[in-house]
Coordinates of C-alpha atoms in Angstrom, one line a residue:
Chain B
X97 CA 0.0 0.0 0.0
X98 CA 1.3 3.5 -0.9
X99 CA 2.1 6.0 1.8
X100 CA 2.8 9.7 1.3
X101 CA 4.9 11.6 3.7
X102 CA 3.3 14.9 4.8
X103 CA 6.1 15.8 7.2
X104 CA 8.9 14.2 9.2
X105 CA 10.5 16.2 12.0
X106 CA 13.2 15.3 14.5
X107 CA 11.9 15.2 18.1
X108 CA 13.7 13.7 21.1
X109 CA 16.2 11.9 18.9
X110 CA 13.4 10.2 17.0
X111 CA 11.2 11.2 14.1
X112 CA 7.7 12.5 14.4
X113 CA 6.1 11.9 11.1
X114 CA 2.7 12.6 9.5
X115 CA 1.5 10.5 6.6
X116 CA -1.5 10.1 4.3
X117 CA -2.8 7.2 2.2
X118 CA -5.9 6.2 0.3
X119 CA -8.0 3.9 2.5
X120 CA -10.0 1.1 0.9
X121 CA -11.9 0.7 4.2
X122 CA -13.0 4.2 4.8
X123 CA -13.1 4.9 1.1
X124 CA -11.2 8.2 1.4
X125 CA -7.8 9.7 2.1
X126 CA -6.7 9.2 5.7
X127 CA -4.0 11.0 7.6
X128 CA -2.2 9.7 10.7
X129 CA 1.0 10.4 12.7
X130 CA 3.8 8.0 13.7
X131 CA 6.5 8.7 16.2
X132 CA 9.5 6.4 15.7
X133 CA 12.1 6.4 18.5
X134 CA 15.8 6.1 17.6
X135 CA 16.0 2.7 19.3
X136 CA 13.8 1.3 16.5
X137 CA 16.8 1.5 14.2
X138 CA 18.2 -1.4 16.1
X139 CA 15.2 -3.5 17.0
X140 CA 11.5 -3.6 15.9
X141 CA 9.6 -1.5 18.4
X142 CA 6.4 -2.2 20.3
X143 CA 3.5 0.0 19.3
X144 CA 1.1 2.2 21.3
X145 CA -2.1 3.3 19.5
X146 CA -3.4 6.6 20.7
X147 CA -7.0 7.3 19.8
X148 CA -8.2 10.9 20.1
X149 CA -11.5 12.5 21.2
X150 CA -14.3 14.3 19.5
X151 CA -13.3 17.2 17.2
X152 CA -9.7 16.1 17.1
X153 CA -7.5 15.0 14.2
X154 CA -4.2 13.2 14.6
X155 CA -2.6 16.6 15.1
X156 CA -4.0 17.5 18.5
X157 CA -2.3 14.6 20.4
X158 CA 0.8 14.7 18.2
X159 CA 1.5 18.3 19.0
X160 CA 0.1 18.8 22.5
X161 CA 0.1 15.5 24.5
X162 CA 3.9 15.6 24.8
X163 CA 4.4 11.8 24.4
X164 CA 7.6 12.0 22.4
X165 CA 9.9 12.4 25.4
X166 CA 8.8 9.2 27.2
X167 CA 8.3 7.3 24.0
X168 CA 11.9 8.0 23.1
X169 CA 13.1 6.9 26.5
X170 CA 11.1 3.7 26.5
X171 CA 11.5 2.9 22.8
X172 CA 7.8 2.9 21.9
X173 CA 6.3 3.7 18.5
X174 CA 3.2 5.9 19.0
X175 CA 0.6 6.0 16.3
X176 CA -2.2 8.6 16.3
X177 CA -5.0 7.9 13.7
X178 CA -7.6 10.4 12.7
X179 CA -11.0 10.3 14.5
X180 CA -13.2 9.9 11.4
X181 CA -13.0 9.7 7.6
X182 CA -12.6 13.0 5.9
X183 CA -13.2 14.6 2.5
X184 CA -15.8 16.1 0.3
X185 CA -17.7 12.8 -0.3
X186 CA -17.8 12.0 3.4
X187 CA -21.2 12.8 5.1
X188 CA -21.3 15.0 8.2
X189 CA -23.9 15.8 10.8
X190 CA -26.6 17.6 9.0
X191 CA -26.5 20.4 11.6
X192 CA -22.7 20.5 11.7
X193 CA -22.7 19.3 15.4
X194 CA -19.3 18.2 16.7
X195 CA -20.5 14.9 18.1
X196 CA -21.5 13.1 14.9
X197 CA -19.8 12.7 11.6
X198 CA -16.5 14.4 10.9
X199 CA -14.2 14.2 14.0
X200 CA -16.7 11.8 15.6
X201 CA -16.3 8.3 14.1
X202 CA -16.6 6.6 17.5
X203 CA -14.3 3.7 16.4
X204 CA -17.0 1.5 15.0
X205 CA -18.2 0.2 11.6
X206 CA -21.4 2.0 10.7
X207 CA -24.2 -0.1 9.2
X208 CA -26.6 2.7 8.5
X209 CA -26.9 5.1 5.6
X210 CA -25.5 7.6 4.9
X211 CA -22.6 6.7 7.2
X212 CA -21.8 3.1 6.2
X213 CA -19.9 3.8 3.0
X214 CA -17.1 5.7 4.9
X215 CA -17.5 5.4 8.7
X216 CA -15.6 2.2 9.2
X217 CA -13.1 3.3 11.8
X218 CA -13.1 0.0 13.7
X219 CA -11.9 -2.0 10.7
X220 CA -9.6 0.8 9.7
X221 CA -7.8 0.9 13.0
X222 CA -7.8 -2.8 13.9
X223 CA -6.9 -4.1 10.4
X224 CA -6.1 -1.8 7.5
X225 CA -3.9 0.7 9.3
X226 CA -1.8 -1.9 11.2
X227 CA -1.0 -3.7 7.9
X228 CA 0.0 -0.4 6.3
X229 CA 2.1 0.5 9.3
X230 CA 3.9 -2.9 9.3
X231 CA 4.8 -2.4 5.7
X232 CA 6.5 1.0 6.3
X233 CA 7.8 1.2 9.9
X234 CA 10.0 -0.9 12.2
X235 CA 7.1 -2.1 14.4
X236 CA 6.5 -5.4 16.2
X237 CA 2.8 -6.0 15.9
X238 CA 3.1 -8.8 18.4
X239 CA 3.5 -6.1 21.0
X240 CA 0.7 -3.6 20.7
X241 CA -1.0 -1.5 23.3
X242 CA -4.0 0.9 22.9
X243 CA -5.0 4.0 24.7
X244 CA -7.1 7.1 24.1
X245 CA -8.9 10.2 25.4
X246 CA -12.6 10.7 25.8
X247 CA -14.2 9.2 22.6
X248 CA -10.8 7.7 22.0
X249 CA -10.8 6.3 25.5
X250 CA -14.1 4.6 24.6
X251 CA -12.3 3.4 21.4
X252 CA -9.3 2.0 23.3
X253 CA -11.4 0.2 25.9
X254 CA -13.8 -1.4 23.3
X255 CA -11.2 -2.2 20.7
X256 CA -9.0 -3.9 23.4
X257 CA -11.9 -5.9 24.9
X258 CA -13.0 -7.1 21.5
X259 CA -9.4 -7.9 20.4
X260 CA -7.4 -8.9 23.5
X261 CA -5.1 -11.0 21.2
X262 CA -4.1 -7.8 19.4
X263 CA -3.8 -5.4 22.2
X264 CA -1.8 -6.6 25.2
X265 CA -2.2 -3.5 27.3
X266 CA -4.9 -0.7 27.5
X267 CA -5.4 2.6 29.2
X268 CA -7.6 5.7 28.9
X269 CA -7.9 9.3 29.8
X270 CA -11.4 10.5 30.7
X271 CA -13.1 7.7 28.6
X272 CA -16.7 7.6 27.6
X273 CA -17.2 4.4 29.6
X274 CA -20.8 3.6 29.0
X275 CA -22.0 5.3 25.7
X276 CA -25.3 3.4 25.7
X277 CA -26.2 5.6 28.7
X278 CA -24.7 8.9 27.6
X279 CA -26.0 11.6 25.2
X280 CA -22.9 11.6 23.0
X281 CA -22.9 7.8 22.7
X282 CA -26.6 7.5 22.2
X283 CA -26.6 10.0 19.3
X284 CA -23.6 8.3 17.6
X285 CA -24.8 4.7 18.1
X286 CA -28.3 5.5 16.9
X287 CA -27.0 7.1 13.8
X288 CA -24.2 4.7 12.9
X289 CA -25.8 1.4 14.0
X290 CA -29.5 2.0 14.0
X291 CA -32.0 1.5 16.8
X292 CA -31.0 -2.1 17.9
X293 CA -29.6 -1.5 21.4
X294 CA -28.4 -5.1 21.4
X295 CA -25.9 -4.1 18.7
X296 CA -24.9 -1.0 20.7
X297 CA -23.7 -3.2 23.5
X298 CA -20.9 -4.5 21.2
X299 CA -19.5 -0.9 21.4
X300 CA -19.8 -0.1 25.0
X301 CA -16.9 -0.9 27.4
X302 CA -19.2 -1.6 30.4
X303 CA -21.5 -3.9 28.4
X304 CA -18.6 -5.7 26.8
X305 CA -17.0 -6.5 30.2
X306 CA -20.4 -7.5 31.7
X307 CA -21.3 -9.7 28.7
X308 CA -17.9 -11.2 27.9
X309 CA -16.0 -11.1 31.2
X310 CA -12.6 -9.9 32.2
X311 CA -9.2 -10.4 30.5
X312 CA -6.8 -12.1 32.9
X313 CA -3.4 -10.6 33.4
X314 CA -4.3 -7.1 32.1
X315 CA -4.8 -4.1 34.3
X316 CA -6.8 -1.3 32.8
X317 CA -5.3 2.1 33.7
X318 CA -7.7 5.0 33.7
X319 CA -7.1 8.6 34.7
X320 CA -10.1 10.8 35.2
X321 CA -9.9 14.5 36.1
X322 CA -12.3 15.4 38.9
X323 CA -12.7 18.9 37.5
X324 CA -13.9 17.5 34.1
X325 CA -17.2 19.1 33.1
X326 CA -18.3 15.9 31.2
X327 CA -17.8 13.4 34.0
X328 CA -21.4 13.0 35.2
X329 CA -23.4 13.1 32.0
X330 CA -21.0 11.7 29.4
X331 CA -18.1 9.8 30.8
X332 CA -19.4 7.8 33.9
X333 CA -16.2 6.3 35.3
X334 CA -18.2 5.0 38.2
X335 CA -20.0 2.7 35.8
X336 CA -16.7 1.3 34.5
X337 CA -15.6 0.7 38.1
X338 CA -18.8 -1.1 38.9
X339 CA -18.6 -3.3 35.7
X340 CA -15.0 -4.2 36.4
X341 CA -15.8 -5.0 40.0
X342 CA -18.7 -7.2 39.0
X343 CA -16.7 -9.3 36.6
X344 CA -13.4 -9.2 38.3
X345 CA -11.5 -7.1 35.8
X346 CA -8.4 -5.5 37.2
X347 CA -8.8 -1.7 36.9
X348 CA -6.7 1.1 38.3
X349 CA -9.0 4.1 38.2
X350 CA -7.2 7.2 39.3
X351 CA -9.4 10.2 40.2
X352 CA -7.2 13.2 39.7
X353 CA -8.3 16.2 41.7
X354 CA -8.8 19.5 39.9
X355 CA -7.8 18.3 36.4
X356 CA -10.1 18.9 33.5
X357 CA -10.7 17.3 30.1
X358 CA -7.9 19.1 28.3
X359 CA -4.5 18.1 26.8
X360 CA -2.8 19.6 29.8
X361 CA -4.4 16.8 31.8
X362 CA -3.1 14.2 29.3
X363 CA 0.3 15.8 29.2
X364 CA 0.6 15.6 32.9
X365 CA 0.0 11.9 33.2
X366 CA 0.9 10.4 29.8
X367 CA 4.3 9.3 31.1
X368 CA 2.6 7.1 33.6
X369 CA 0.5 5.5 30.8
X370 CA 3.4 4.9 28.5
X371 CA 5.3 3.2 31.4
X372 CA 2.2 1.1 32.1
X373 CA 2.2 -0.1 28.5
X374 CA 6.0 -0.5 28.2
X375 CA 6.0 -2.7 31.3
X376 CA 3.1 -4.9 30.0
X377 CA 4.7 -5.2 26.5
X378 CA 8.1 -6.0 27.9
X379 CA 6.8 -9.1 29.5
X380 CA 5.7 -10.7 26.2
Chain W
X42 CA -4.0 47.3 37.0
X43 CA -6.9 45.1 36.1
X44 CA -6.4 41.6 34.8
X45 CA -9.1 39.4 33.2
X46 CA -8.8 35.6 33.4
X47 CA -9.3 33.9 30.0
X48 CA -8.7 30.4 31.3
X49 CA -7.0 28.6 34.2
X50 CA -6.3 24.9 33.8
X51 CA -4.4 22.4 36.0
X52 CA -1.2 21.1 34.6
X53 CA 1.5 19.1 36.4
X54 CA 0.1 20.1 39.8
X55 CA 0.3 23.8 38.9
X56 CA -2.0 26.2 37.0
X57 CA -1.6 27.1 33.4
X58 CA -3.5 30.4 33.0
X59 CA -4.2 32.8 30.1
X60 CA -5.0 36.4 30.9
X61 CA -5.8 39.7 29.1
X62 CA -5.5 43.3 30.1
X63 CA -5.7 46.8 28.6
X64 CA -2.1 48.0 28.0
X65 CA -1.2 51.6 28.3
X66 CA 2.0 51.0 26.5
X67 CA 0.9 49.2 23.4
X68 CA -2.4 51.0 23.5
X69 CA -4.5 47.9 23.0
X70 CA -5.7 44.7 24.7
X71 CA -2.9 42.2 25.3
X72 CA -3.1 38.5 26.1
X73 CA -0.4 36.5 27.9
X74 CA 0.0 33.2 29.7
X75 CA 1.4 32.4 33.1
X76 CA 2.3 28.9 34.5
X77 CA 2.4 28.9 38.3
X78 CA 3.9 25.8 39.9
X79 CA 2.4 24.5 43.1
X80 CA 5.6 25.4 45.0
X81 CA 4.7 29.1 44.5
X82 CA 2.0 28.7 47.1
X83 CA 4.8 28.4 49.7
X84 CA 7.4 30.8 48.4
X85 CA 7.6 33.6 45.7
X86 CA 8.9 31.9 42.6
X87 CA 11.6 32.9 40.2
X88 CA 10.4 33.9 36.7
X89 CA 11.3 32.8 33.2
X90 CA 10.1 35.0 30.4
X91 CA 9.5 33.0 27.2
X92 CA 9.4 35.2 24.0
X93 CA 8.0 33.6 20.9
X94 CA 8.8 33.8 17.2
X95 CA 7.2 35.3 14.1
X96 CA 3.5 34.5 13.6
X97 CA 3.1 33.2 17.1
X98 CA 0.8 34.3 19.9
X99 CA 1.3 33.3 23.6
X100 CA -0.6 30.1 22.7
X101 CA 2.0 28.3 20.6
X102 CA 4.6 27.9 23.3
X103 CA 2.0 27.5 26.0
X104 CA 0.4 24.5 24.4
X105 CA 3.3 23.0 22.4
X106 CA 6.7 23.7 24.1
X107 CA 6.0 21.3 27.0
X108 CA 7.6 23.5 29.6
X109 CA 5.1 22.8 32.4
X110 CA 6.6 19.5 33.5
X111 CA 10.1 20.9 34.2
X112 CA 8.7 24.2 35.5
X113 CA 6.7 22.3 38.0
X114 CA 9.7 20.3 39.1
X115 CA 12.0 23.3 39.4
X116 CA 9.4 25.7 40.8
X117 CA 9.6 28.2 38.0
X118 CA 6.9 30.6 36.9
X119 CA 6.8 30.8 33.1
X120 CA 5.4 33.8 31.3
X121 CA 4.7 33.8 27.6
X122 CA 3.7 37.3 26.2
X123 CA 2.2 37.9 22.8
X124 CA 4.6 38.8 20.0
X125 CA 2.9 42.1 19.0
X126 CA 0.0 44.4 19.8
X127 CA -3.3 43.2 18.4
X128 CA -6.7 44.6 17.5
X129 CA -8.6 46.5 14.8
X130 CA -6.8 49.7 15.4
X131 CA -3.3 48.1 15.2
X132 CA -1.6 48.5 11.8
X133 CA -0.3 45.5 10.0
X134 CA 2.0 44.9 7.1
X135 CA 0.2 46.4 4.1
X136 CA 0.7 43.2 2.1
X137 CA -0.2 41.0 5.0
X138 CA 3.3 39.5 5.2
X139 CA 4.1 37.4 8.3
X140 CA 7.4 39.2 9.1
X141 CA 6.1 42.7 9.9
X142 CA 3.2 44.0 11.9
X143 CA 0.9 41.5 13.7
X144 CA 2.9 38.6 15.1
X145 CA 6.2 40.4 14.4
X146 CA 6.8 43.1 17.0
X147 CA 10.5 42.3 17.2
X148 CA 10.6 43.3 20.9
X149 CA 11.5 46.9 20.3
X150 CA 9.8 50.3 20.7
X151 CA 8.9 51.6 17.2
X152 CA 9.6 55.3 16.5
X153 CA 8.2 55.4 13.0
X154 CA 4.6 55.9 11.8
X155 CA 2.3 54.1 11.5
X156 CA 3.9 51.7 14.0
X157 CA 4.9 53.8 17.0
X158 CA 1.4 54.2 18.5
X159 CA 1.1 50.5 19.3
X160 CA 4.4 48.7 18.6
X161 CA 6.1 49.2 21.9
X162 CA 6.9 45.6 22.8
X163 CA 10.2 46.5 24.5
X164 CA 8.7 48.7 27.1
X165 CA 5.7 46.4 27.4
X166 CA 7.8 43.4 28.3
X167 CA 10.5 45.0 30.3
X168 CA 8.3 47.4 32.3
X169 CA 4.5 47.3 32.1
X170 CA 4.0 43.5 32.1
X171 CA 6.4 42.7 35.0
X172 CA 4.6 45.3 37.1
X173 CA 1.2 43.8 36.3
X174 CA 2.5 40.3 36.9
X175 CA 4.0 41.3 40.3
X176 CA 0.6 42.6 41.3
X177 CA -1.3 39.4 40.5
X178 CA 1.1 36.4 40.8
X179 CA 3.5 35.0 43.5
X180 CA 6.7 36.0 41.6
X181 CA 10.1 37.2 42.8
X182 CA 11.2 39.8 40.3
X183 CA 14.6 39.8 41.8
X184 CA 15.1 36.4 40.1
X185 CA 14.2 36.8 36.4
X186 CA 15.5 34.9 33.4
X187 CA 14.6 35.4 29.8
X188 CA 14.6 33.0 26.8
X189 CA 13.0 32.8 23.4
X190 CA 12.7 31.2 20.0
X191 CA 13.8 32.7 16.6
X192 CA 12.5 36.4 16.7
X193 CA 11.9 35.7 20.4
X194 CA 15.5 34.5 20.7
X195 CA 16.6 37.9 19.3
X196 CA 14.2 39.4 21.9
X197 CA 15.7 37.4 24.8
X198 CA 19.3 38.2 23.8
X199 CA 18.8 41.9 23.3
X200 CA 16.5 42.5 26.3
X201 CA 19.0 40.7 28.5
X202 CA 22.0 42.6 27.2
X203 CA 20.3 45.9 27.6
X204 CA 19.0 45.0 31.1
X205 CA 21.4 42.6 32.8
X206 CA 20.2 43.9 36.2
X207 CA 16.7 42.6 35.4
X208 CA 17.5 39.3 33.7
X209 CA 20.1 37.2 35.5
X210 CA 20.0 34.4 33.0
X211 CA 19.4 34.1 29.3
X212 CA 19.0 31.4 26.6
X213 CA 17.6 31.0 23.1
X214 CA 16.5 28.5 20.5
X215 CA 17.4 29.3 17.0
X216 CA 17.7 33.1 17.6
X217 CA 18.0 35.8 15.0
X218 CA 21.5 36.6 16.2
X219 CA 22.3 39.5 13.9
X220 CA 19.1 41.1 12.5
X221 CA 21.0 44.1 11.0
X222 CA 22.4 41.5 8.5
X223 CA 19.3 39.4 7.8
X224 CA 16.2 40.0 5.6
X225 CA 13.7 39.6 8.5
X226 CA 15.6 42.0 10.7
X227 CA 16.3 44.5 8.0
X228 CA 12.7 44.8 7.0
X229 CA 11.5 45.1 10.6
X230 CA 14.2 47.5 11.8
X231 CA 13.7 49.7 8.7
X232 CA 10.0 49.9 9.2
X233 CA 9.9 50.3 13.0
X234 CA 13.0 52.4 13.6
X235 CA 13.7 54.2 10.2
X236 CA 16.8 54.2 8.2
X237 CA 19.4 55.1 10.9
X238 CA 21.4 51.9 11.1
X239 CA 23.2 53.3 14.2
X240 CA 19.9 53.0 16.0
X241 CA 19.4 49.4 14.7
X242 CA 22.5 48.4 16.5
X243 CA 20.7 48.9 19.8
X244 CA 18.5 46.0 18.8
X245 CA 21.0 43.5 17.5
X246 CA 22.6 40.9 19.9
X247 CA 25.9 40.8 18.1
X248 CA 26.2 44.6 17.9
X249 CA 25.2 45.1 21.5
X250 CA 27.9 42.6 22.7
X251 CA 30.5 44.2 20.4
X252 CA 29.6 47.8 21.5
X253 CA 28.9 47.2 25.2
X254 CA 31.0 44.1 26.1
X255 CA 30.2 40.9 27.9
X256 CA 28.3 40.3 31.1
X257 CA 30.5 38.6 33.6
X258 CA 29.2 35.5 35.4
X259 CA 26.4 34.8 32.8
X260 CA 26.6 32.0 30.3
X261 CA 24.4 32.4 27.3
X262 CA 22.8 29.0 26.3
X263 CA 21.8 28.7 22.6
X264 CA 20.5 25.6 20.9
X265 CA 20.5 25.7 17.1
X266 CA 19.1 22.9 15.0
X267 CA 21.4 22.1 12.0
X268 CA 18.4 21.1 9.9
X269 CA 16.9 24.5 10.3
X270 CA 16.0 26.1 6.9
X271 CA 16.6 29.6 8.2
X272 CA 20.1 29.2 9.7
X273 CA 22.2 30.7 6.9
X274 CA 20.1 33.6 5.7
X275 CA 18.2 34.7 8.8
X276 CA 19.7 33.3 12.1
X277 CA 23.5 33.4 11.7
X278 CA 24.6 31.7 14.9
X279 CA 28.2 31.8 13.7
X280 CA 28.0 35.6 14.0
X281 CA 26.9 35.3 17.6
X282 CA 29.8 32.9 18.3
X283 CA 32.2 35.3 16.7
X284 CA 30.9 38.3 18.6
X285 CA 31.0 36.5 21.9
X286 CA 34.5 35.3 21.2
X287 CA 35.7 38.8 20.4
X288 CA 34.4 40.3 23.6
X289 CA 34.9 37.4 25.9
X290 CA 31.2 36.6 26.5
X291 CA 30.6 33.1 27.9
X292 CA 28.4 31.3 25.3
X293 CA 27.4 27.7 25.1
X294 CA 26.2 27.2 21.5
X295 CA 24.9 23.7 20.9
X296 CA 24.5 22.7 17.2
X297 CA 21.9 20.0 17.3
X298 CA 22.1 17.7 14.3
X299 CA 19.0 17.1 12.2
X300 CA 16.6 19.3 14.3
X301 CA 14.6 22.0 12.5
X302 CA 13.0 25.3 13.5
X303 CA 9.8 23.7 15.0
X304 CA 8.3 23.3 18.5
X305 CA 9.4 19.7 18.5
X306 CA 13.0 21.0 18.6
X307 CA 12.0 23.4 21.5
X308 CA 10.2 20.6 23.4
X309 CA 13.2 18.3 23.0
X310 CA 15.6 20.7 24.8
X311 CA 13.5 23.0 26.9
X312 CA 14.2 21.0 30.0
X313 CA 17.9 21.8 29.6
X314 CA 17.1 25.5 29.2
X315 CA 14.9 25.6 32.3
X316 CA 17.6 23.8 34.4
X317 CA 20.1 26.4 33.1
X318 CA 17.9 29.2 34.4
X319 CA 17.0 27.5 37.6
X320 CA 20.6 27.0 38.5
X321 CA 21.5 30.6 37.7
X322 CA 18.6 32.0 39.7
X323 CA 19.2 29.7 42.6
X324 CA 22.6 31.3 43.2
X325 CA 21.1 34.8 43.8

């Protein structure tokens, strides 16, 4: 598969790149970023997928989360995909709202019109993009972790629980833990998947854990700012804690006083998350 | 003086704030950012002024340079001013170029029309803004350092050399070392100060050092990426090295292979710069 380099810039002795390619899955051109630490010149590196939240592209986390320093130290490749398909042919929310359509793919494969022809972010991130990345970068896909923020935290938790053989470690910042029971989630699931709530439960971290049980040997790391305006209505970390408790899933949920939903919160604690993943991937 | 809070967000146990105020010096509303580490709750903190480059506002360094982590650890207040006056009444380059007018104040007091009524960034940063900051934040103005990037590196070097009693430590990323002899500098100095090249030499780091000599006990730290597209024509670090050598000014000029002019370069080495300043300020 062909890859076009948008930019490659030195950062912390590694290379922070941005690339684009024609996707057969989302049926449009997709952009993503890859940080390759210098250590990957010697040995294929483990990979951390970073999934971003509503309204973001790959650019937000790449420029503001500050992951390059610790990724360089730990020898991790960090990949930031976009949050939705893009382009003139891609449908958007008819009212231009930020929580559906462009920037709001919710990391699932849409089955409903007009979304289904492009909004296939689940297959894109779990299948097409890893294959492309493996062709072009020094990555060891036997050692993958996944993390994300807000909608991307939902993506990380659900993609991990549906594919524990792919992702050996998982973490999230301020994830949408129970989208079935939150306005953002309900709007997206209803539009992308239709009205069958049974199908929704395949894209809800709490429901997946309750229906399919825990993954042994994996500790979920979640940081949640307690000054986050979305915590009560949209994110619901208490529900994740409850679901993990019920099924015996190991969860480290850290409630961080005063922090909000922003990239400053992510930047503050991302070192902890990358160390969490590096340790899990080192044991493979 | 009245200060309006634009935002205050927790970051690395401190507060990253953005504020605005009516400036009597630049004759318009000005915005700036202040990072206050948690240690400042116990003791007035030393201050590092961070001056940004062409096209930037306070926002670029605040969100992308990643200084909050080390500032928190070292107990430094970091202040990022804007790079020019702003607003409907403020003149801009007639052709809308990025290297004159808005985003291009060059850290001097303009004497020429139409610039002189607003473009007073030298007095704003050395006098009005410190007084305002001292009123509202837990800062020790007896311990100030100054640094900057590109045009802001020029600002840091010239403001420091003209005011060594204010700034006890100085550093720069990719500074415009000799604006008298560079297209960006010549355009700005000609417009803001007129055609008297003698006056230009008061705003040129190399000329200031040659004309006024070194500052004893201060080591200038400069990082310059060797993959920087502007190095030969606009930045001229060799000229700074030459001037420092001629007058006996202590300079640590680090030529960093492969790095470019971007915020990734700054983020990579800003920890070193903050440690340089913290050490200098600790000895006061």
